PDB file of C-alpha atoms in Angstrom:
ATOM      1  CA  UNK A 296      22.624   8.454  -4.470  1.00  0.00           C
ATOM      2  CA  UNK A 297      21.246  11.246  -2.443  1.00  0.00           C
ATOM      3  CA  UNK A 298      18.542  10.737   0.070  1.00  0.00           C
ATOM      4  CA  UNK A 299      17.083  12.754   1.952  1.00  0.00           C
ATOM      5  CA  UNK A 300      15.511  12.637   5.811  1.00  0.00           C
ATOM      6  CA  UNK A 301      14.670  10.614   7.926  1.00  0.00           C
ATOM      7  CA  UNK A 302      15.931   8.380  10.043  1.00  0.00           C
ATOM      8  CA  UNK A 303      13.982   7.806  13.220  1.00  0.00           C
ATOM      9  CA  UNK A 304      15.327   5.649  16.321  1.00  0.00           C
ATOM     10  CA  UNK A 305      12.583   3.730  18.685  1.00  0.00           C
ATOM     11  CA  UNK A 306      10.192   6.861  18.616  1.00  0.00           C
ATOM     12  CA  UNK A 307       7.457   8.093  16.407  1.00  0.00           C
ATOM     13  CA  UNK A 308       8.093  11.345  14.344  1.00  0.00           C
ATOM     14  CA  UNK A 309       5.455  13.843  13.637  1.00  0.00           C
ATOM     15  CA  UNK A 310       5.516  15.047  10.383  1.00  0.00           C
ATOM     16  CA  UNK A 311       3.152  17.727   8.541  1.00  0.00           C
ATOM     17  CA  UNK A 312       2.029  16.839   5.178  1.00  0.00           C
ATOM     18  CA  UNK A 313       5.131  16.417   2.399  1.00  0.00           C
ATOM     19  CA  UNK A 314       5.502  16.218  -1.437  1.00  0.00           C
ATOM     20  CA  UNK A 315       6.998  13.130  -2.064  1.00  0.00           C
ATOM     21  CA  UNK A 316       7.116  12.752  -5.835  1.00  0.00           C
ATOM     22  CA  UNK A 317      10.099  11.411  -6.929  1.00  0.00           C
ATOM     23  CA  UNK A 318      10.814   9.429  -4.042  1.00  0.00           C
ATOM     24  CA  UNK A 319      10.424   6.462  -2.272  1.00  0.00           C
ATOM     25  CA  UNK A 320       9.809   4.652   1.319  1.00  0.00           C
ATOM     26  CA  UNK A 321      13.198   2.538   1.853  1.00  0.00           C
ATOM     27  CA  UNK A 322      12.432  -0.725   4.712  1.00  0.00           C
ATOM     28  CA  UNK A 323      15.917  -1.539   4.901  1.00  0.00           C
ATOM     29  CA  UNK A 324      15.473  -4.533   7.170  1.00  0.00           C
ATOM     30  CA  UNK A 325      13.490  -7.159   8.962  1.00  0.00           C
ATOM     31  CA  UNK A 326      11.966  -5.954  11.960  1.00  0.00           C
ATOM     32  CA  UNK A 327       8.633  -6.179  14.104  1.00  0.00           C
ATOM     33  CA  UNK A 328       8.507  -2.012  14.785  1.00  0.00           C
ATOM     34  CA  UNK A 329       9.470  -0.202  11.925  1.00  0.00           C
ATOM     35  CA  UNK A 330       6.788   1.433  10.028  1.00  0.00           C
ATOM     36  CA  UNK A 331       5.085   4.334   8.158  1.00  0.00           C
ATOM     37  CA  UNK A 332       1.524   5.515   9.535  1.00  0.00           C
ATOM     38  CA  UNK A 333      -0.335   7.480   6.678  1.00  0.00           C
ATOM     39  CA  UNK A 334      -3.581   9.674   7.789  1.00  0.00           C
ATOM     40  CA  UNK A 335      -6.279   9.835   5.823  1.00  0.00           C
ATOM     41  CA  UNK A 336      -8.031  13.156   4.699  1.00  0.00           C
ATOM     42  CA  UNK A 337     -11.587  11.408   5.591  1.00  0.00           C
ATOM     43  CA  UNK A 338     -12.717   8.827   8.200  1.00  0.00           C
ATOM     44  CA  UNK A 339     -15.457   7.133   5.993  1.00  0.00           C
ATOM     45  CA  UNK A 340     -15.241   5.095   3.569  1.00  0.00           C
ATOM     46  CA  UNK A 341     -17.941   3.863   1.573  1.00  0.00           C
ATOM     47  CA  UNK A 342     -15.901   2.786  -1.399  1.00  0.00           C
ATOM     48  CA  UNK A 343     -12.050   2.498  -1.702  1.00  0.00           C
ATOM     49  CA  UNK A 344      -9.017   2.270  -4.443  1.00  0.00           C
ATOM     50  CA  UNK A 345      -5.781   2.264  -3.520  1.00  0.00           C
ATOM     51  CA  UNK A 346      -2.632   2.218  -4.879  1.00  0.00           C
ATOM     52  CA  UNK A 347       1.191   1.790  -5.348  1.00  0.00           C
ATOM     53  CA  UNK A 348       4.357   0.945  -6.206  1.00  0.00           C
ATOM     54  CA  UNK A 349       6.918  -1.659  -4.554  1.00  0.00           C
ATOM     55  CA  UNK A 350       9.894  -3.532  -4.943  1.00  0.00           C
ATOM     56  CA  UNK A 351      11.218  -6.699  -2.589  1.00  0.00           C
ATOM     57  CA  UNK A 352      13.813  -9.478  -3.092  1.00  0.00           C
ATOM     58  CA  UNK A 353      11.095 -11.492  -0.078  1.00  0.00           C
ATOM     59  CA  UNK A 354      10.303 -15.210  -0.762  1.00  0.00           C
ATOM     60  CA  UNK A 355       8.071 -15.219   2.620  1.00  0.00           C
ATOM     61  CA  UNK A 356       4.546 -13.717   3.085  1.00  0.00           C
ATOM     62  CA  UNK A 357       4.327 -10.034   3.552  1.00  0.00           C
ATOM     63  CA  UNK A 358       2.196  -7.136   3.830  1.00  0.00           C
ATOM     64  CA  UNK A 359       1.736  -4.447   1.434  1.00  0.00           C
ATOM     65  CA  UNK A 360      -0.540  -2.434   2.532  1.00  0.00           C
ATOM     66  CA  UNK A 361      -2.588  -2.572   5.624  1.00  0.00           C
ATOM     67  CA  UNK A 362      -5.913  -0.703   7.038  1.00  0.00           C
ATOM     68  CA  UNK A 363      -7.210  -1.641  10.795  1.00  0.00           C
ATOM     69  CA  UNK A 364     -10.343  -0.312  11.966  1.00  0.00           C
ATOM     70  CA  UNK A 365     -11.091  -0.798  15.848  1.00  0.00           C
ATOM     71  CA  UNK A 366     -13.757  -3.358  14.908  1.00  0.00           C
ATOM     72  CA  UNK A 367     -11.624  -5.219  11.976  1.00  0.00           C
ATOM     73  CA  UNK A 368      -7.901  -5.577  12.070  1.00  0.00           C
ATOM     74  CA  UNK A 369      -8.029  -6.822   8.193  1.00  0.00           C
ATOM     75  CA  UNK A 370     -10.532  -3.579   6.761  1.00  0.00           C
ATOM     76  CA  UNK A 371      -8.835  -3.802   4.189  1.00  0.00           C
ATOM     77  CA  UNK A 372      -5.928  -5.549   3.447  1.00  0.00           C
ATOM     78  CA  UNK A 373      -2.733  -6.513   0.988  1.00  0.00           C
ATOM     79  CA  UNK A 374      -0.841  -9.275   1.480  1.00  0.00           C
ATOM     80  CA  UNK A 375       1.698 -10.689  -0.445  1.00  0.00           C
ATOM     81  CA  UNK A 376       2.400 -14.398   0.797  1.00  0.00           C
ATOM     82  CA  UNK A 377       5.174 -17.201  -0.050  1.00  0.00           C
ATOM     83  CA  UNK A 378       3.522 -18.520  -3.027  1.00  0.00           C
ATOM     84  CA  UNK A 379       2.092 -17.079  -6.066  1.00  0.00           C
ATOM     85  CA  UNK A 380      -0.910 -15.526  -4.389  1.00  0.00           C
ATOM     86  CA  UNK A 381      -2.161 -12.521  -3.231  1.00  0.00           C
ATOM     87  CA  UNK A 382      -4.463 -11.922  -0.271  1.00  0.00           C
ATOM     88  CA  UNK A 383      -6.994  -9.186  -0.135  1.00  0.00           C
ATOM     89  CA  UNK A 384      -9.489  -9.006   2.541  1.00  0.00           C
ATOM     90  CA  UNK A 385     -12.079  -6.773   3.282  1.00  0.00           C
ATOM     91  CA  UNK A 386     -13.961  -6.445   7.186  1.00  0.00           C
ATOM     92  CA  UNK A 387     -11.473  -9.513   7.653  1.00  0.00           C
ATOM     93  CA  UNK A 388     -12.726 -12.005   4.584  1.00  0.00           C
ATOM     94  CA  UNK A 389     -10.445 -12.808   2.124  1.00  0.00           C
ATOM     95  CA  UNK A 390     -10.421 -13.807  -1.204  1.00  0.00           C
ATOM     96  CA  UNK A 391      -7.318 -14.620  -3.249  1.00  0.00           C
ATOM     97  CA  UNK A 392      -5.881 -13.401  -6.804  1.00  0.00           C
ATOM     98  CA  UNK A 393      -3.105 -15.192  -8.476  1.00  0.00           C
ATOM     99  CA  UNK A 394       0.324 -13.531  -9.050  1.00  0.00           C
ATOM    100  CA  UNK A 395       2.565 -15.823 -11.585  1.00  0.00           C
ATOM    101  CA  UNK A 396       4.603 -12.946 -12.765  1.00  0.00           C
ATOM    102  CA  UNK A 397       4.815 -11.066  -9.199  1.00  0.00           C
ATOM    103  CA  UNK A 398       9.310 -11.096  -9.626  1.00  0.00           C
ATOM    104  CA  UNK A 399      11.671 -10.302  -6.780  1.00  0.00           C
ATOM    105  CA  UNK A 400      13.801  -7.473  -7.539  1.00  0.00           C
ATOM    106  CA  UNK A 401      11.528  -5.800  -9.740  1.00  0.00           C
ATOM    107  CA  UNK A 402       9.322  -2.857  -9.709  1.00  0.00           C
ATOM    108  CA  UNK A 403       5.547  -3.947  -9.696  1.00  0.00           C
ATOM    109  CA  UNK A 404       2.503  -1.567  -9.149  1.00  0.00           C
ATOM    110  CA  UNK A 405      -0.666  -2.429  -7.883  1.00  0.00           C
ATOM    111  CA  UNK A 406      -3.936  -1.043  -7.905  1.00  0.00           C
ATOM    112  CA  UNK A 407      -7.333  -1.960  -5.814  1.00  0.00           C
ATOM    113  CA  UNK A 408     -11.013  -1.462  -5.037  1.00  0.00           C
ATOM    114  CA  UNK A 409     -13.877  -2.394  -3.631  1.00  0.00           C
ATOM    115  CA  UNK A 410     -16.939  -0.506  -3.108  1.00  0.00           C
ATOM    116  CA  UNK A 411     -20.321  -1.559  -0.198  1.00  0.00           C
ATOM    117  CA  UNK A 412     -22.908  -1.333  -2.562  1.00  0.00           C
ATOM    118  CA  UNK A 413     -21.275  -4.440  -4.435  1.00  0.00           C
ATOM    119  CA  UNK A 414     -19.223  -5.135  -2.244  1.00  0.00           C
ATOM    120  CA  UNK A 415     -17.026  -6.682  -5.099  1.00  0.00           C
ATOM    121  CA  UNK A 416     -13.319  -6.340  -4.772  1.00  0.00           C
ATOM    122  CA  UNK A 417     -10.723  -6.275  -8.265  1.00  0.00           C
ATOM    123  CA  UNK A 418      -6.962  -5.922  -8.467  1.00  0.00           C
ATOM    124  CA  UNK A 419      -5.311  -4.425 -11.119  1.00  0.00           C
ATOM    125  CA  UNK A 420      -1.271  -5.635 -10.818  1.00  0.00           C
ATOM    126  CA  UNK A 421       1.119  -4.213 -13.395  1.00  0.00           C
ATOM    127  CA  UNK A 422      -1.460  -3.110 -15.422  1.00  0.00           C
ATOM    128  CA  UNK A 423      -3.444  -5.925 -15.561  1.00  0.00           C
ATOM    129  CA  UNK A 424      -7.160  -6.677 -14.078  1.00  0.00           C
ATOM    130  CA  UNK A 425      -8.106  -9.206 -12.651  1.00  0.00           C
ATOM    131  CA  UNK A 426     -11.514 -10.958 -12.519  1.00  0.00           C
ATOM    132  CA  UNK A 427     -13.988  -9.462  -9.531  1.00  0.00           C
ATOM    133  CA  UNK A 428     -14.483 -11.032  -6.608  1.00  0.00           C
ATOM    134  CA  UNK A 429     -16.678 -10.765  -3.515  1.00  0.00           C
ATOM    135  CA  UNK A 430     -15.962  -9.685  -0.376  1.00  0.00           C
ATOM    136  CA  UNK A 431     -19.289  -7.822   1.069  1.00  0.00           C
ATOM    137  CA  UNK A 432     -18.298  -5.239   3.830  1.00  0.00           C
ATOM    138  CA  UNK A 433     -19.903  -2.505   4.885  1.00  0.00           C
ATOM    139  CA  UNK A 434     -18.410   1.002   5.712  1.00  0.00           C
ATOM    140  CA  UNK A 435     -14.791   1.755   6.692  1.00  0.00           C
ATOM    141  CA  UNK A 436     -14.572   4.275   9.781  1.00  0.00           C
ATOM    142  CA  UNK A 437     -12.152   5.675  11.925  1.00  0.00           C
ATOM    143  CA  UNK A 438      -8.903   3.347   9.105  1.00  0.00           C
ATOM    144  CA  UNK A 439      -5.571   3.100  10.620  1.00  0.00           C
ATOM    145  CA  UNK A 440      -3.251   2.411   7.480  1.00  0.00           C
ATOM    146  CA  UNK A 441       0.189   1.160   7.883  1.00  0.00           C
ATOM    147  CA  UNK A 442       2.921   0.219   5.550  1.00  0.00           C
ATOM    148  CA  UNK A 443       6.002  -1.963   6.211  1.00  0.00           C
ATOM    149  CA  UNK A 444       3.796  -3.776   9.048  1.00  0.00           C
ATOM    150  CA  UNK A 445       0.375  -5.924   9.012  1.00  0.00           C
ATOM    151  CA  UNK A 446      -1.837  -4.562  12.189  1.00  0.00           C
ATOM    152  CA  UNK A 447      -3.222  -7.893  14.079  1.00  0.00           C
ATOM    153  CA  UNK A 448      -5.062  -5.270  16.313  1.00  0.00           C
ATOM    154  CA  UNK A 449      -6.263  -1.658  15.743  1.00  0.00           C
ATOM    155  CA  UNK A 450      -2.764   0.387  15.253  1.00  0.00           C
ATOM    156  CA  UNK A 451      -0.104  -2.698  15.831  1.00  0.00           C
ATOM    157  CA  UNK A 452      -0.211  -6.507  16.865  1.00  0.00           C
ATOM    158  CA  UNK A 453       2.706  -6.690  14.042  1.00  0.00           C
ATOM    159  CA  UNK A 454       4.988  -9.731  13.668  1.00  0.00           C
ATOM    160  CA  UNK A 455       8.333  -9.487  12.284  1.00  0.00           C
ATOM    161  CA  UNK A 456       8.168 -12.445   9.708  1.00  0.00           C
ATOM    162  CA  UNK A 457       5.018 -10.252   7.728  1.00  0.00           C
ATOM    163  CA  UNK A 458       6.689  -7.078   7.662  1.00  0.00           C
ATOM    164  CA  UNK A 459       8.043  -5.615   4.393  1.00  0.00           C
ATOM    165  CA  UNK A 460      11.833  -5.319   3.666  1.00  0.00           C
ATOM    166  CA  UNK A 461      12.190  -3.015   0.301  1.00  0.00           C
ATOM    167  CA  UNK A 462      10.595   0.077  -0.833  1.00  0.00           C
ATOM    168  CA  UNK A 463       7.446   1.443  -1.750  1.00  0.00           C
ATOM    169  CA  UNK A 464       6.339   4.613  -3.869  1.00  0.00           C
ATOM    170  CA  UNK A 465       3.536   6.393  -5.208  1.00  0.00           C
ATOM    171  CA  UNK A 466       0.987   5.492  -2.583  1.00  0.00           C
ATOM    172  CA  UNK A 467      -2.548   7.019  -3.213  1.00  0.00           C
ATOM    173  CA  UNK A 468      -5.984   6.067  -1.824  1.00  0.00           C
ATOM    174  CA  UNK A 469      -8.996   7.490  -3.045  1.00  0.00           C
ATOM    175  CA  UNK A 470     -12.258   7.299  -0.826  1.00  0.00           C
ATOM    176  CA  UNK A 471     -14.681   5.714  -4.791  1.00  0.00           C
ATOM    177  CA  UNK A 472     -13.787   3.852  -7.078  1.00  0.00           C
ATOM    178  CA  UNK A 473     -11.294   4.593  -9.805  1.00  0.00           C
ATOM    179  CA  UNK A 474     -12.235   3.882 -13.145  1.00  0.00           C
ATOM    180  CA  UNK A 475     -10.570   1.281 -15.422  1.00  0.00           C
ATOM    181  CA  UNK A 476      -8.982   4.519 -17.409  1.00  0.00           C
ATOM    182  CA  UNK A 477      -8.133   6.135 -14.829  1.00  0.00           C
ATOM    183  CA  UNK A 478      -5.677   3.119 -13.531  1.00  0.00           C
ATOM    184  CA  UNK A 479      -4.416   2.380 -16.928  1.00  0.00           C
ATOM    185  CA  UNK A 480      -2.495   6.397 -16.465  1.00  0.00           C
ATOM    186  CA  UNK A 481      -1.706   5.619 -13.058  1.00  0.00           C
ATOM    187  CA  UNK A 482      -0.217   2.056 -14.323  1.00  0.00           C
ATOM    188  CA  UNK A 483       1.220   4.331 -16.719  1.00  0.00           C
ATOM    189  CA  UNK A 484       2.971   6.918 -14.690  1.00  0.00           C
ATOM    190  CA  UNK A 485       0.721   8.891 -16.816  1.00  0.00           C
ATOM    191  CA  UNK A 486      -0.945  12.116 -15.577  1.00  0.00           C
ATOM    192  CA  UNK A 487      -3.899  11.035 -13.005  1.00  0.00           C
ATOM    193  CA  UNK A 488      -6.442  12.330 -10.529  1.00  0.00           C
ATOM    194  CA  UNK A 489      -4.234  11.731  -6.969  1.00  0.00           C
ATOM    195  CA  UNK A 490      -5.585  10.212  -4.461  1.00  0.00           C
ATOM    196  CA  UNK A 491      -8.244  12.464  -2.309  1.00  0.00           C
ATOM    197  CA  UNK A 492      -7.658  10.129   0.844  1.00  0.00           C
ATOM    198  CA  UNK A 493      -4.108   9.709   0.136  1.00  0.00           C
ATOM    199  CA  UNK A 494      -2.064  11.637  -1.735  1.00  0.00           C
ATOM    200  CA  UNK A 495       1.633  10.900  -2.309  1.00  0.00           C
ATOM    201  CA  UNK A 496       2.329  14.507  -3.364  1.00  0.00           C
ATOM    202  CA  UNK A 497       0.785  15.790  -0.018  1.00  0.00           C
ATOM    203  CA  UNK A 498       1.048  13.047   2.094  1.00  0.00           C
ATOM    204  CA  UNK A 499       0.351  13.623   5.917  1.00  0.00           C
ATOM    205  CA  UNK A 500       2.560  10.196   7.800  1.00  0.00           C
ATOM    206  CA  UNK A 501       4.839   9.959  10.803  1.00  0.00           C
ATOM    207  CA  UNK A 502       7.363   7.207  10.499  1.00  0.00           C
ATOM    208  CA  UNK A 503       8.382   4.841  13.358  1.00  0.00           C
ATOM    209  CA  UNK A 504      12.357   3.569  13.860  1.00  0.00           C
ATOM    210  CA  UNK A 505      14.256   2.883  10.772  1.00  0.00           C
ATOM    211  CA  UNK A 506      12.496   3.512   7.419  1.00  0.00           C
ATOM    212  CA  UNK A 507      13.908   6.502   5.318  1.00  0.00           C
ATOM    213  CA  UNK A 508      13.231   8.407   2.240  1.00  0.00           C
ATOM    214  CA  UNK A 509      14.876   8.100  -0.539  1.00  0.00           C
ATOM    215  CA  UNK A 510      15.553   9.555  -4.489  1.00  0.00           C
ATOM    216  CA  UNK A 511      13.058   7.080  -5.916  1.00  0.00           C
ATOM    217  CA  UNK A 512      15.947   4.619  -8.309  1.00  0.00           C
ATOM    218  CA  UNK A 513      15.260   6.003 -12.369  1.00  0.00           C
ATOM    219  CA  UNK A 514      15.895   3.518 -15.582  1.00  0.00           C
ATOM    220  CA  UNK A 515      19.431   5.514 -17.293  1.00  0.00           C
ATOM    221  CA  UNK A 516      17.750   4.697 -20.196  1.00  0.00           C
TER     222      UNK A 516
END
């Protein structure tokens, strides 16, 4: 299979924003450094969605996807642990979904929101939603989002046995919250609105030791 760039040893690469459709982040190994940084198109967040697509053969607890701000290191978090549960924490409180049919090995996508006013949180995981949940939380300023590491401090504190070994794809954030219809064509790999924070056909990230991009892997059939 052809992949393209980028392999990057102990430094961080600068890169200007990239159409990545059709491919995918590749976290080919354990490690406490490797990572993607993704920058957001606004610093304020009043409301949030987020999502994408991974796949992982990890029985432990790992991170998914992870936004610091300097006064929270869990703003708004994604955590996949050892048993059938998934984390989600907003302004560092957490509340927990259930994930029976979360399968190593297998393609899953995941979808998210939460908004201040409600500050109720939902998760939507391979198409469907769960019950919502509260969080509270007010707004979300000056994010530092990672993938393939969980930030215990603004930007890094990461620890090796939470970081992500596999590869994620299709990563978009939007700064409101997406409606039920809209997540059913994203669930759908149907034609959506992308992300307006994030955007995984213009995505602005610099990558951090050894995480590459890939051909994202099709079905033959």
């Amino acid at each position: 299979m052809a992949f393209l760039l980028l392999l990057v040893m102990l430094t961080t690469c600068a890169a200007i924003p990239q159409d990545l459709s059709g491919k995918m982040f590749t976290f080919p190994e354990e490690t406490g450094t490797a990572n993607v940084r993704l920058k957001t198109s606004t610093q304020d967040f009043k409301a949030v969605t987020v999502c994408f697509r991974s796949i992982t053969d990890l029985r432990r607890d790992h991170n998914l996807f992870s936004l610091a701000t300097p006064s929270a290191q869990n703003a708004f978090l994604i955590f996949k642990t050892a048993s059938s549960v998934i984390d989600f924490l907003v302004s560092n409180k957490k509340v927990e979904f259930g994930a029976e049919d979360y399968k190593l090995n297998m393609w899953h996508s995941f979808c998210s929101t939460w908004d201040s006013k409600t500050g109720l949180v939902q998760l939507w995981f391979d198409g469907k939603s769960s019950i919502r949940k509260f969080t509270g939380g007010s707004n979300i300023t000056t994010p530092s989002v990672i993938l393939g590491q969980e930030q215990d401090s603004f930007g890094g504190g990461f620890d090796v046995k939470q970081s992500f070994v596999g590869m994620m794809s299709d990563v978009h954030m939007w700064d409101y919250t997406l409606s039920s219809c809209e997540i059913e064509r994203y669930m759908d790999d149907l034609n959506f609105t992308p992300g307006n924070a994030l955007n995984w056909r213009a995505l602005d990230f610099q990558i951090t030791e050894r995480v590459l991009i890939e051909d994202k892997q099709m079905s033959c059939h």
